[in-house]
Coordinates of C-alpha atoms and ligand atoms in Angstrom, one line a residue:
M1 CA 202.5 143.8 60.9
F2 CA 206.2 144.7 59.8
S3 CA 205.2 148.7 59.9
K4 CA 207.8 149.3 62.7
Q5 CA 210.4 147.9 60.9
L6 CA 209.8 149.0 57.9
K7 CA 209.9 152.5 59.0
S8 CA 213.2 152.0 60.5
L9 CA 214.3 150.9 57.2
K10 CA 213.1 153.8 55.7
E11 CA 214.2 156.4 58.1
E12 CA 217.8 154.9 57.7
N13 CA 217.4 155.3 53.7
L14 CA 217.8 151.3 53.7
F15 CA 214.5 150.5 52.5
R16 CA 214.6 148.6 49.0
E17 CA 212.0 148.8 45.8
I18 CA 211.9 146.5 42.8
K19 CA 211.8 148.5 39.5
N20 CA 210.3 146.2 36.8
R21 CA 211.4 146.4 32.9
T22 CA 209.1 145.8 29.9
S23 CA 211.8 145.1 27.7
P24 CA 214.5 142.2 27.4
Q25 CA 217.6 143.0 29.6
G26 CA 220.4 144.8 27.9
P27 CA 222.3 147.6 27.6
R28 CA 218.8 149.7 26.8
I29 CA 215.6 149.0 29.1
I30 CA 212.3 150.7 29.3
I31 CA 211.2 151.0 32.9
G32 CA 207.8 152.7 33.5
G33 CA 207.6 153.7 29.6
E34 CA 211.0 155.4 29.4
E35 CA 214.0 154.1 27.9
Y36 CA 217.5 153.8 30.2
I37 CA 220.9 153.2 29.5
N38 CA 221.5 150.2 31.5
F39 CA 224.8 150.0 33.6
S40 CA 223.0 147.6 36.6
S41 CA 223.1 144.1 35.0
N42 CA 225.7 140.9 34.9
D43 CA 224.7 140.5 31.2
Y44 CA 228.2 141.0 30.7
L45 CA 228.2 139.6 27.0
G46 CA 224.8 140.9 26.2
L47 CA 223.9 137.2 25.9
A48 CA 220.2 137.5 27.6
N49 CA 218.5 138.5 24.6
H50 CA 220.6 136.9 22.3
P51 CA 219.0 134.5 19.2
D52 CA 220.8 131.5 19.7
L53 CA 220.0 131.2 23.2
I54 CA 216.2 132.0 22.5
R55 CA 216.3 129.5 19.4
A56 CA 217.9 126.9 21.4
S57 CA 215.6 127.5 24.4
Q58 CA 212.5 127.4 21.9
R59 CA 214.0 123.8 20.4
A60 CA 214.3 122.4 23.7
M61 CA 211.1 123.4 24.9
E62 CA 209.5 121.7 21.8
K63 CA 211.3 118.6 22.1
F64 CA 211.0 118.3 25.8
G65 CA 207.8 120.2 27.1
F66 CA 207.9 122.8 29.6
G67 CA 208.2 121.8 33.3
S68 CA 210.9 119.1 34.2
G69 CA 208.4 117.4 36.9
A70 CA 211.2 116.4 39.2
S71 CA 214.3 116.6 40.9
R72 CA 216.9 115.1 39.3
L73 CA 217.3 111.9 41.1
L74 CA 213.7 111.0 40.4
C75 CA 214.1 111.6 36.6
G76 CA 213.4 115.4 36.3
G77 CA 216.7 115.9 34.1
S78 CA 216.8 115.5 30.7
S79 CA 219.8 114.5 28.3
L80 CA 220.2 118.1 27.9
H81 CA 221.3 118.5 31.6
E82 CA 223.8 115.6 30.6
E83 CA 225.1 117.2 27.6
L84 CA 225.5 120.5 29.7
E85 CA 227.3 118.9 32.3
K86 CA 229.7 117.1 29.9
K87 CA 230.4 120.3 28.3
T88 CA 231.1 122.4 31.2
A89 CA 233.6 119.8 32.4
K90 CA 235.1 120.2 29.6
F91 CA 235.2 124.0 29.6
K92 CA 236.7 124.0 33.1
G93 CA 239.0 121.2 32.4
T94 CA 237.7 119.0 35.0
E95 CA 236.5 115.4 35.3
S96 CA 233.1 116.2 36.1
A97 CA 230.2 119.0 36.9
L98 CA 226.8 119.4 38.0
V99 CA 224.2 121.7 37.4
F100 CA 222.6 123.4 40.4
N101 CA 219.3 125.4 40.1
S102 CA 221.0 128.8 40.8
G103 CA 224.6 130.0 42.5
Y104 CA 222.5 130.7 45.6
A105 CA 221.6 126.7 45.7
A106 CA 225.2 125.8 44.8
N107 CA 227.1 127.8 47.5
T108 CA 224.4 126.5 50.4
G109 CA 224.2 123.0 49.2
I110 CA 227.8 122.5 48.4
I111 CA 229.3 124.2 51.3
P112 CA 228.1 122.1 53.9
V113 CA 228.6 118.7 52.6
I114 CA 232.3 119.7 52.1
A115 CA 232.7 121.0 55.6
G116 CA 231.0 120.0 58.6
E117 CA 231.4 120.0 62.5
G118 CA 235.2 119.5 63.6
D119 CA 236.0 120.9 60.3
A120 CA 237.2 124.6 59.2
I121 CA 236.2 126.9 56.5
F122 CA 238.7 130.0 55.8
S123 CA 236.7 132.8 53.9
D124 CA 237.4 136.0 52.7
E125 CA 235.3 139.2 54.4
L126 CA 233.8 139.9 51.3
N127 CA 232.5 136.7 49.6
H128 CA 228.7 136.8 48.3
A129 CA 226.0 135.8 51.0
S130 CA 225.5 132.9 49.4
I131 CA 228.6 131.7 50.4
I132 CA 228.1 133.3 54.1
D133 CA 224.9 131.5 54.3
G134 CA 226.5 127.8 53.3
C135 CA 229.3 128.5 55.7
R136 CA 226.7 129.0 58.5
L137 CA 224.3 125.8 57.5
S138 CA 227.8 123.7 57.6
R139 CA 228.4 124.3 61.5
A140 CA 232.1 124.3 60.6
K141 CA 234.3 126.7 62.7
T142 CA 234.6 129.7 60.1
Y143 CA 237.4 132.0 60.1
V144 CA 236.8 135.4 58.2
Y145 CA 239.7 136.7 56.8
K146 CA 240.4 140.1 55.8
H147 CA 239.8 140.7 52.2
K148 CA 242.4 139.4 49.9
D149 CA 244.9 139.1 53.0
T150 CA 247.0 135.8 52.5
E151 CA 249.1 136.4 55.5
Q152 CA 246.0 136.5 57.9
L153 CA 244.8 133.3 56.1
E154 CA 248.0 131.2 56.5
R155 CA 248.1 132.2 60.3
F156 CA 244.6 131.4 60.5
L157 CA 245.2 128.1 58.8
K158 CA 248.5 127.2 61.3
M159 CA 245.9 128.2 64.4
S160 CA 243.5 126.0 63.2
D161 CA 242.7 122.1 64.5
G162 CA 240.3 122.0 61.8
K163 CA 240.1 118.1 60.8
Q164 CA 239.3 119.4 57.4
K165 CA 240.3 122.6 56.3
I166 CA 238.5 124.6 53.7
V167 CA 239.3 128.2 52.0
V168 CA 236.2 129.6 50.3
T169 CA 236.6 132.8 47.9
D170 CA 235.1 134.4 45.3
S171 CA 237.3 134.8 42.3
V172 CA 236.2 138.0 41.3
F173 CA 234.3 139.9 44.0
S174 CA 230.9 140.9 43.3
M175 CA 230.6 144.3 44.7
D176 CA 234.3 145.3 44.2
G177 CA 235.4 144.1 41.0
D178 CA 239.0 143.0 42.2
I179 CA 240.1 139.3 41.5
A180 CA 241.5 136.9 44.5
P181 CA 245.0 136.8 45.3
L182 CA 244.2 132.8 43.9
K183 CA 247.9 132.1 42.6
R184 CA 249.1 132.7 46.5
I185 CA 245.9 130.8 48.0
H186 CA 246.2 127.7 45.8
E187 CA 249.6 127.7 47.2
I188 CA 248.5 128.0 50.5
C189 CA 246.1 125.4 50.3
K190 CA 248.6 122.9 48.9
E191 CA 250.7 123.5 51.8
H192 CA 248.3 123.0 54.3
N193 CA 246.5 120.3 52.6
A194 CA 243.4 122.4 52.5
I195 CA 240.6 122.2 49.6
L196 CA 240.0 125.3 47.5
Y197 CA 236.2 126.2 46.7
I198 CA 236.0 129.3 44.2
D199 CA 232.9 131.2 43.3
D200 CA 233.4 132.1 39.6
A201 CA 230.0 134.0 39.0
H202 CA 231.9 136.7 37.7
A203 CA 234.6 135.3 35.9
T204 CA 232.9 132.7 33.8
G205 CA 232.5 134.2 30.4
V206 CA 234.6 137.3 31.5
L207 CA 238.6 136.1 32.6
G208 CA 240.5 133.2 30.8
N209 CA 238.6 133.2 27.4
G210 CA 235.4 132.8 29.3
R211 CA 236.9 129.7 31.1
G212 CA 237.0 131.6 34.5
A213 CA 239.7 132.8 37.1
L214 CA 241.9 129.4 37.1
S215 CA 242.5 129.2 33.4
Y216 CA 243.2 133.1 33.6
L217 CA 245.8 132.8 36.1
G218 CA 247.0 129.6 34.7
I219 CA 246.5 127.3 37.5
K220 CA 245.4 123.7 37.2
P221 CA 242.2 122.5 38.3
Y222 CA 243.7 119.9 40.9
P223 CA 241.2 117.3 42.0
W224 CA 241.3 119.1 45.4
I225 CA 240.2 122.4 43.9
I226 CA 236.4 123.0 43.4
Q227 CA 235.0 125.5 41.1
M228 CA 231.6 127.0 41.2
G229 CA 230.2 129.1 38.7
T230 CA 226.9 130.5 37.3
F231 CA 225.1 130.5 33.9
S232 CA 223.0 133.6 35.1
K233 CA 225.8 136.3 34.5
A234 CA 227.9 136.6 31.3
L235 CA 226.3 133.5 30.1
G236 CA 223.2 135.2 29.8
S237 CA 220.8 132.5 30.9
F238 CA 220.2 130.6 34.3
G239 CA 221.3 128.3 36.8
A240 CA 224.8 127.2 38.4
F241 CA 227.2 124.6 38.2
V242 CA 229.9 122.8 40.2
A243 CA 232.9 121.2 38.3
G244 CA 235.7 119.2 39.8
S245 CA 236.9 115.7 40.6
K246 CA 234.2 112.8 39.5
D247 CA 234.5 111.7 43.5
T248 CA 233.5 115.3 44.5
I249 CA 230.7 115.2 42.2
D250 CA 229.4 112.4 43.3
W251 CA 229.6 113.2 46.8
I252 CA 227.6 116.2 46.0
I253 CA 224.9 114.4 44.1
N254 CA 224.6 112.3 46.8
T255 CA 224.5 114.3 49.6
A256 CA 223.8 118.3 48.7
R257 CA 220.2 119.4 50.1
S258 CA 219.6 121.9 47.5
F259 CA 220.2 119.4 44.5
M260 CA 218.7 116.5 45.9
F261 CA 215.2 118.1 47.2
S262 CA 215.0 120.6 44.7
T263 CA 213.0 120.3 41.2
A264 CA 215.2 120.2 38.0
L265 CA 215.8 123.2 35.7
P266 CA 213.7 122.9 32.7
P267 CA 215.1 121.7 29.5
C268 CA 214.7 125.2 27.8
V269 CA 216.8 126.9 30.6
I270 CA 219.3 123.9 29.9
G271 CA 219.2 124.4 26.4
A272 CA 219.9 128.1 26.6
S273 CA 222.9 127.8 28.5
I274 CA 224.4 125.1 26.2
A275 CA 223.6 127.5 23.3
S276 CA 225.6 130.1 25.4
L277 CA 228.9 128.0 26.2
D278 CA 228.9 127.3 22.4
L279 CA 228.9 131.1 21.7
V280 CA 231.6 131.8 24.1
E281 CA 233.4 128.8 23.1
K282 CA 233.4 130.0 19.6
N283 CA 233.4 134.0 19.9
S284 CA 236.3 135.3 21.5
A285 CA 235.4 138.6 20.0
L286 CA 232.3 139.0 22.2
I287 CA 235.1 138.9 25.3
D288 CA 237.3 141.2 23.7
R289 CA 234.1 143.7 23.3
L290 CA 233.5 143.4 26.7
W291 CA 237.4 144.0 27.8
A292 CA 237.5 147.0 25.3
N293 CA 234.5 148.7 26.8
R294 CA 235.6 147.9 30.4
D295 CA 238.7 149.9 29.8
K296 CA 236.9 152.7 27.8
T297 CA 234.7 152.9 30.7
V298 CA 237.7 152.9 33.4
K299 CA 239.8 155.8 31.4
G300 CA 236.8 158.3 31.0
M301 CA 236.2 157.7 34.7
S302 CA 240.0 158.0 35.8
K303 CA 240.1 161.1 33.6
L304 CA 237.0 162.6 35.8
G305 CA 239.3 162.2 38.6
Y306 CA 237.9 159.1 40.3
N307 CA 240.3 157.0 41.7
L308 CA 239.2 153.2 39.9
T309 CA 242.6 151.5 41.4
D310 CA 240.5 148.4 43.2
S311 CA 238.2 147.6 39.9
E312 CA 239.9 144.7 37.9
T313 CA 236.8 143.8 35.8
P314 CA 234.0 145.3 34.5
I315 CA 232.5 145.8 37.9
I316 CA 233.3 149.4 38.6
P317 CA 232.2 150.6 42.1
L318 CA 232.3 154.0 42.9
K319 CA 232.2 154.1 47.1
S320 CA 230.6 157.2 48.9
E321 CA 230.9 158.4 52.5
T322 CA 227.5 157.7 53.2
V323 CA 224.2 155.7 52.3
E324 CA 222.6 159.3 51.2
D325 CA 225.6 159.9 48.8
A326 CA 225.1 156.8 47.0
L327 CA 221.4 157.2 46.7
E328 CA 221.7 160.7 45.4
M329 CA 224.2 159.8 42.8
S330 CA 222.2 156.6 41.5
R331 CA 219.1 159.1 41.1
Y332 CA 220.7 161.9 39.5
L333 CA 221.6 159.1 36.8
F334 CA 218.3 157.6 37.2
K335 CA 216.7 161.4 36.5
K336 CA 219.4 161.6 33.3
G337 CA 218.1 158.3 31.7
I338 CA 221.0 155.9 33.1
V339 CA 220.5 152.9 35.4
V340 CA 223.2 152.6 38.2
P341 CA 222.1 150.9 41.3
A342 CA 223.0 152.2 44.9
I343 CA 224.4 149.7 46.6
R344 CA 224.3 149.7 50.3
P345 CA 224.4 147.4 53.7
P346 CA 224.1 144.5 54.2
T347 CA 225.1 144.0 50.8
V348 CA 228.2 146.0 51.6
K349 CA 229.7 147.7 54.2
E350 CA 230.7 150.8 52.5
P351 CA 228.0 152.4 50.2
R352 CA 228.7 152.7 46.8
I353 CA 227.0 153.0 42.9
R354 CA 228.1 150.0 40.9
I355 CA 228.6 150.5 37.3
T356 CA 228.7 147.2 35.2
V357 CA 229.7 147.5 31.5
T358 CA 229.0 144.6 29.0
A359 CA 230.0 144.0 25.4
A360 CA 226.8 145.0 24.3
H361 CA 227.1 148.9 25.6
T362 CA 227.9 151.0 22.4
D363 CA 230.7 153.9 22.6
G364 CA 228.0 156.2 22.4
D365 CA 226.3 154.6 25.9
I366 CA 229.4 154.8 27.6
D367 CA 230.2 158.6 26.7
R368 CA 226.5 159.3 28.1
L369 CA 227.7 157.9 31.2
I370 CA 231.1 159.8 31.2
E371 CA 229.2 162.8 30.6
T372 CA 226.4 162.2 33.4
L373 CA 229.0 161.6 36.0
N374 CA 230.9 164.5 35.3
S375 CA 227.5 166.8 35.1
F376 CA 226.9 165.1 38.3
S377 CA 230.5 166.3 39.7
S378 CA 230.0 169.9 38.5
R379 CA 226.1 170.3 39.3
Ligands
LIG401 C1 225.1 136.1 41.9 C2 225.9 135.2 42.6 C3 225.7 134.3 43.3 C4 224.3 133.5 43.1 O1 224.0 132.9 41.7 P1 222.5 133.1 41.4 O2 222.5 132.0 40.3 O3 222.2 134.5 40.9 O4 221.7 132.5 42.3 C5 226.8 133.5 43.6 N1 227.8 134.1 44.1 C6 228.1 135.2 43.5 C7 229.8 135.8 43.7 C8 227.5 136.0 42.7 O5 227.6 136.8 42.1

């Protein structure tokens, strides 16, 4: 039925295929019976296969069963959901927090209830797809400012006659690995009475002792700042959260459609998220290891002559001129036993490979990556 469209995707090298593991997620994974060193996951702290998460999940399942049976508002939630929300609010320094089924559901559910017709959203051009979709669903006028361009953001804010103004940004940009200029952005929001909505998906468990970008930059979680983040990346679990003032969270509970009309996450998932937050709070060595590995990788790659000035986090992209170049590099690495994905439109405008380093990689894994990148450029 879609053969014409599929053919043209293939001709443009934009056709995607799913690769399935037969092993847990981790620094080494098995695909098609072969072991690969894995630099493609967002499992930054290597917690996806951690025994504490697995045990907590099993305990939750034994106590609460598997399925949750209904949405939160219809008693689909458990006391674990409440415990996780209290813990999350404490972790983020906010009055209140709410669990969402995924980061995608959070952004597409929350943005349309904090901005509507007559309001204005100001969104960084490199924001995650779920933010873009949330903006579309909101029916608010959306101003897309150039990546991290706070001067253009200010001009747009001055220009706009939106009733309520909302600035939306990733704190760590998922495909570039750089950090939003949140100190400046939060000052601008204050001056213009705008709500600041940040997506901390790649900062949670990574920046500010794991507490995220605001903590990292020393910005207070004022009631007009809404922080969304995920349990599915560095925290190795699944699902998402939003943290803010009690009023904000009550409003979201009462209006966000992806919260109201979707079955609650199973308790075994929530139990794992609780265990993960506990681990991150008690174990700063994990985050230190992540950053040491990140620095080792960046140093090694810089020595090969790659210009990595944009990346400030464990997300390290290598941009290429064409989609074909990115694919060639990714395929070469795969042949040599290393998984590094090529990222293509529509995910990004500029094609690239995206290397993600985790706390679970060994020095040997990183050395192999550097050697293989070197052999690629001198092949
Ligand atoms: C991954 C991601 C999401 C979506 O989170 P899921 O829990 O995977 O749905 C949202 N925002 C950003 C910036 C992300 O990187």
